[in-house]
Amino acid sequence: MRGKHLFPLLSLLLAVPFAMAAQRPNVILILMDDMGWGDLPSYQDQRMKEGLPAMDNPGLRTLAREGMTLTRHYSSAPLCAPARASLFTGVHQGHAKVIRDRSFDLPIEHAPTLGTVMQSAGYRTALIGKWGIGGGTEHAGTPQESTSYPTRRGFDYYFGYLDHVSGHHHYPKEDPNPISPTKRSGIWDGDKCVTADCDKAYS
């Protein structure tokens, strides 16, 4: 964690198969808050040709070209935590515990998740980004307080913000989090808080 920048903390699932990668592909799922499908570089070609402002990202463009684009995928909710809860549990918002009415930091159900399904298929799983559906203390919660910490819900490895509010403080060490009991936002590397090592790290 000595670098100046952290990987942008998006909700990201990384699954790597234990063996025989040629038969089972690696899976990288990127979930972004507040981004329309048309904002992705793959759909900006016409704007670029016309000289209009457009975003380009060679990495995302390569992922789209070599992987799959889900053009009929819709978010289950217009808010981040409920959308993640439904995505990871497969439960429709009409039946989910974490719902669209600002229910941040509630724990997701103790049930199969996208992570446990991938594990049962022989994948190693990692989650990188803001979780916000783990339960425990709402502000600067810990793995011990969280009843649905990612490693208890199907992920072999976790790196990121556990609670919702911490994800809104982009310099976790230097930017005080007045709501947190510790006045800092917790960034977790597995079960260890690494905020103190994030010198001028932009998340």
mmCIF file of N, CA, C and O in Angstrom, residues 50-95:
data_model
loop_
_atom_site.group_PDB
_atom_site.id
_atom_site.type_symbol
_atom_site.label_atom_id
_atom_site.label_comp_id
_atom_site.label_asym_id
_atom_site.label_seq_id
_atom_site.Cartn_x
_atom_site.Cartn_y
_atom_site.Cartn_z
ATOM 1 N N GLU A 50 -17.338 12.417 -34.252
ATOM 2 C CA GLU A 50 -17.906 13.753 -34.450
ATOM 3 C C GLU A 50 -17.151 14.822 -33.671
ATOM 4 O O GLU A 50 -17.519 15.996 -33.702
ATOM 5 N N GLY A 51 -16.101 14.415 -32.939
ATOM 6 C CA GLY A 51 -15.309 15.373 -32.191
ATOM 7 C C GLY A 51 -15.984 15.868 -30.928
ATOM 8 O O GLY A 51 -15.603 16.911 -30.377
ATOM 9 N N LEU A 52 -16.979 15.144 -30.453
ATOM 10 C CA LEU A 52 -17.692 15.529 -29.232
ATOM 11 C C LEU A 52 -16.967 14.980 -28.014
ATOM 12 O O LEU A 52 -16.209 14.011 -28.118
ATOM 13 N N PRO A 53 -17.191 15.580 -26.841
ATOM 14 C CA PRO A 53 -16.561 15.043 -25.627
ATOM 15 C C PRO A 53 -16.972 13.595 -25.413
ATOM 16 O O PRO A 53 -18.153 13.247 -25.526
ATOM 17 N N ALA A 54 -15.998 12.755 -25.149
ATOM 18 C CA ALA A 54 -16.274 11.335 -24.963
ATOM 19 C C ALA A 54 -15.201 10.722 -24.086
ATOM 20 O O ALA A 54 -14.068 11.200 -24.048
ATOM 21 N N MET A 55 -15.570 9.671 -23.377
ATOM 22 C CA MET A 55 -14.626 8.974 -22.519
ATOM 23 C C MET A 55 -14.086 7.759 -23.250
ATOM 24 O O MET A 55 -14.841 7.043 -23.898
ATOM 25 N N ASP A 56 -12.776 7.555 -23.141
ATOM 26 C CA ASP A 56 -12.206 6.352 -23.713
ATOM 27 C C ASP A 56 -11.347 5.675 -22.648
ATOM 28 O O ASP A 56 -10.721 6.343 -21.829
ATOM 29 N N ASN A 57 -11.359 4.370 -22.655
ATOM 30 C CA ASN A 57 -10.548 3.594 -21.728
ATOM 31 C C ASN A 57 -10.149 2.319 -22.447
ATOM 32 O O ASN A 57 -10.982 1.431 -22.650
ATOM 33 N N PRO A 58 -8.898 2.221 -22.874
ATOM 34 C CA PRO A 58 -8.476 1.048 -23.650
ATOM 35 C C PRO A 58 -8.705 -0.273 -22.925
ATOM 36 O O PRO A 58 -9.032 -1.272 -23.557
ATOM 37 N N GLY A 59 -8.539 -0.284 -21.598
ATOM 38 C CA GLY A 59 -8.745 -1.518 -20.849
ATOM 39 C C GLY A 59 -10.180 -1.994 -20.906
ATOM 40 O O GLY A 59 -10.450 -3.177 -21.182
ATOM 41 N N LEU A 60 -11.117 -1.088 -20.670
ATOM 42 C CA LEU A 60 -12.530 -1.467 -20.745
ATOM 43 C C LEU A 60 -12.932 -1.834 -22.168
ATOM 44 O O LEU A 60 -13.732 -2.737 -22.390
ATOM 45 N N ARG A 61 -12.353 -1.128 -23.136
ATOM 46 C CA ARG A 61 -12.658 -1.425 -24.540
ATOM 47 C C ARG A 61 -12.192 -2.851 -24.888
ATOM 48 O O ARG A 61 -12.911 -3.601 -25.562
ATOM 49 N N THR A 62 -11.025 -3.235 -24.393
ATOM 50 C CA THR A 62 -10.514 -4.590 -24.642
ATOM 51 C C THR A 62 -11.385 -5.633 -23.953
ATOM 52 O O THR A 62 -11.698 -6.675 -24.535
ATOM 53 N N LEU A 63 -11.790 -5.361 -22.714
ATOM 54 C CA LEU A 63 -12.680 -6.292 -22.010
ATOM 55 C C LEU A 63 -13.973 -6.507 -22.797
ATOM 56 O O LEU A 63 -14.466 -7.626 -22.922
ATOM 57 N N ALA A 64 -14.536 -5.436 -23.313
ATOM 58 C CA ALA A 64 -15.779 -5.553 -24.074
ATOM 59 C C ALA A 64 -15.581 -6.346 -25.360
ATOM 60 O O ALA A 64 -16.419 -7.166 -25.741
ATOM 61 N N ARG A 65 -14.443 -6.116 -26.034
ATOM 62 C CA ARG A 65 -14.186 -6.791 -27.299
ATOM 63 C C ARG A 65 -13.910 -8.279 -27.104
ATOM 64 O O ARG A 65 -14.368 -9.117 -27.866
ATOM 65 N N GLU A 66 -13.156 -8.614 -26.055
ATOM 66 C CA GLU A 66 -12.746 -10.008 -25.852
ATOM 67 C C GLU A 66 -13.683 -10.788 -24.936
ATOM 68 O O GLU A 66 -13.566 -12.000 -24.835
ATOM 69 N N GLY A 67 -14.580 -10.086 -24.267
ATOM 70 C CA GLY A 67 -15.481 -10.760 -23.333
ATOM 71 C C GLY A 67 -16.921 -10.719 -23.805
ATOM 72 O O GLY A 67 -17.200 -10.929 -24.986
ATOM 73 N N MET A 68 -17.825 -10.432 -22.878
ATOM 74 C CA MET A 68 -19.253 -10.368 -23.195
ATOM 75 C C MET A 68 -19.790 -8.993 -22.807
ATOM 76 O O MET A 68 -19.365 -8.419 -21.812
ATOM 77 N N THR A 69 -20.687 -8.462 -23.599
ATOM 78 C CA THR A 69 -21.423 -7.261 -23.217
ATOM 79 C C THR A 69 -22.871 -7.665 -23.019
ATOM 80 O O THR A 69 -23.496 -8.246 -23.911
ATOM 81 N N LEU A 70 -23.404 -7.372 -21.845
ATOM 82 C CA LEU A 70 -24.773 -7.775 -21.502
ATOM 83 C C LEU A 70 -25.709 -6.620 -21.817
ATOM 84 O O LEU A 70 -26.018 -5.782 -20.976
ATOM 85 N N THR A 71 -26.166 -6.559 -23.058
ATOM 86 C CA THR A 71 -26.944 -5.409 -23.512
ATOM 87 C C THR A 71 -28.395 -5.439 -23.047
ATOM 88 O O THR A 71 -29.122 -4.481 -23.268
ATOM 89 N N ARG A 72 -28.824 -6.513 -22.410
ATOM 90 C CA ARG A 72 -30.185 -6.568 -21.873
ATOM 91 C C ARG A 72 -30.184 -6.732 -20.360
ATOM 92 O O ARG A 72 -31.128 -7.221 -19.778
ATOM 93 N N HIS A 73 -29.102 -6.333 -19.749
ATOM 94 C CA HIS A 73 -29.004 -6.425 -18.296
ATOM 95 C C HIS A 73 -29.516 -5.122 -17.691
ATOM 96 O O HIS A 73 -29.116 -4.039 -18.095
ATOM 97 N N TYR A 74 -30.393 -5.228 -16.719
ATOM 98 C CA TYR A 74 -30.931 -4.050 -16.046
ATOM 99 C C TYR A 74 -30.627 -4.133 -14.556
ATOM 100 O O TYR A 74 -30.659 -5.211 -13.970
ATOM 101 N N SER A 75 -30.367 -2.985 -13.940
ATOM 102 C CA SER A 75 -30.142 -2.953 -12.500
ATOM 103 C C SER A 75 -31.463 -3.220 -11.784
ATOM 104 O O SER A 75 -32.530 -2.797 -12.232
ATOM 105 N N SER A 76 -31.386 -3.903 -10.665
ATOM 106 C CA SER A 76 -32.597 -4.239 -9.911
ATOM 107 C C SER A 76 -33.107 -3.067 -9.086
ATOM 108 O O SER A 76 -34.242 -3.075 -8.620
ATOM 109 N N ALA A 77 -32.271 -2.058 -8.882
ATOM 110 C CA ALA A 77 -32.668 -0.913 -8.060
ATOM 111 C C ALA A 77 -31.855 0.311 -8.467
ATOM 112 O O ALA A 77 -30.739 0.183 -8.955
ATOM 113 N N PRO A 78 -32.391 1.520 -8.238
ATOM 114 C CA PRO A 78 -31.666 2.734 -8.603
ATOM 115 C C PRO A 78 -30.680 3.201 -7.539
ATOM 116 O O PRO A 78 -30.087 4.253 -7.685
ATOM 117 N N LEU A 79 -30.509 2.448 -6.467
ATOM 118 C CA LEU A 79 -29.554 2.788 -5.418
ATOM 119 C C LEU A 79 -28.513 1.683 -5.294
ATOM 120 O O LEU A 79 -28.806 0.509 -5.536
ATOM 121 N N CYS A 80 -27.297 2.068 -4.859
ATOM 122 C CA CYS A 80 -26.164 1.148 -4.921
ATOM 123 C C CYS A 80 -26.311 -0.081 -4.034
ATOM 124 O O CYS A 80 -26.132 -1.206 -4.505
ATOM 125 N N ALA A 81 -26.598 0.076 -2.742
ATOM 126 C CA ALA A 81 -26.645 -1.086 -1.843
ATOM 127 C C ALA A 81 -27.740 -2.073 -2.238
ATOM 128 O O ALA A 81 -27.482 -3.281 -2.326
ATOM 129 N N PRO A 82 -28.962 -1.631 -2.494
ATOM 130 C CA PRO A 82 -29.983 -2.586 -2.927
ATOM 131 C C PRO A 82 -29.633 -3.279 -4.242
ATOM 132 O O PRO A 82 -29.904 -4.470 -4.410
ATOM 133 N N ALA A 83 -29.027 -2.544 -5.174
ATOM 134 C CA ALA A 83 -28.636 -3.158 -6.447
ATOM 135 C C ALA A 83 -27.598 -4.247 -6.215
ATOM 136 O O ALA A 83 -27.674 -5.330 -6.803
ATOM 137 N N ARG A 84 -26.620 -3.986 -5.349
ATOM 138 C CA ARG A 84 -25.620 -5.007 -5.047
ATOM 139 C C ARG A 84 -26.240 -6.199 -4.328
ATOM 140 O O ARG A 84 -25.907 -7.350 -4.605
ATOM 141 N N ALA A 85 -27.147 -5.922 -3.403
ATOM 142 C CA ALA A 85 -27.778 -7.012 -2.659
ATOM 143 C C ALA A 85 -28.520 -7.957 -3.598
ATOM 144 O O ALA A 85 -28.400 -9.180 -3.492
ATOM 145 N N SER A 86 -29.281 -7.413 -4.527
ATOM 146 C CA SER A 86 -30.016 -8.268 -5.461
ATOM 147 C C SER A 86 -29.077 -8.987 -6.414
ATOM 148 O O SER A 86 -29.281 -10.159 -6.739
ATOM 149 N N LEU A 87 -28.019 -8.301 -6.864
ATOM 150 C CA LEU A 87 -27.071 -8.930 -7.776
ATOM 151 C C LEU A 87 -26.377 -10.116 -7.115
ATOM 152 O O LEU A 87 -26.294 -11.196 -7.684
ATOM 153 N N PHE A 88 -25.898 -9.918 -5.893
ATOM 154 C CA PHE A 88 -25.128 -10.970 -5.238
ATOM 155 C C PHE A 88 -25.985 -12.102 -4.694
ATOM 156 O O PHE A 88 -25.517 -13.230 -4.569
ATOM 157 N N THR A 89 -27.246 -11.831 -4.357
ATOM 158 C CA THR A 89 -28.103 -12.890 -3.807
ATOM 159 C C THR A 89 -29.053 -13.483 -4.836
ATOM 160 O O THR A 89 -29.603 -14.560 -4.602
ATOM 161 N N GLY A 90 -29.277 -12.779 -5.942
ATOM 162 C CA GLY A 90 -30.244 -13.248 -6.929
ATOM 163 C C GLY A 90 -31.679 -13.064 -6.487
ATOM 164 O O GLY A 90 -32.594 -13.618 -7.093
ATOM 165 N N VAL A 91 -31.885 -12.271 -5.444
ATOM 166 C CA VAL A 91 -33.233 -12.057 -4.908
ATOM 167 C C VAL A 91 -33.799 -10.758 -5.460
ATOM 168 O O VAL A 91 -33.161 -9.703 -5.370
ATOM 169 N N HIS A 92 -34.998 -10.826 -6.017
ATOM 170 C CA HIS A 92 -35.686 -9.656 -6.564
ATOM 171 C C HIS A 92 -35.945 -8.648 -5.446
ATOM 172 O O HIS A 92 -36.138 -9.015 -4.289
ATOM 173 N N GLN A 93 -35.982 -7.374 -5.800
ATOM 174 C CA GLN A 93 -36.203 -6.339 -4.794
ATOM 175 C C GLN A 93 -37.535 -6.486 -4.046
ATOM 176 O O GLN A 93 -37.668 -6.012 -2.926
ATOM 177 N N GLY A 94 -38.480 -7.150 -4.648
ATOM 178 C CA GLY A 94 -39.743 -7.381 -3.957
ATOM 179 C C GLY A 94 -39.611 -8.351 -2.799
ATOM 180 O O GLY A 94 -40.500 -8.420 -1.935
ATOM 181 N N HIS A 95 -38.513 -9.109 -2.760
ATOM 182 C CA HIS A 95 -38.321 -10.113 -1.708
ATOM 183 C C HIS A 95 -37.008 -9.941 -0.954
ATOM 184 O O HIS A 95 -36.724 -10.722 -0.043
#
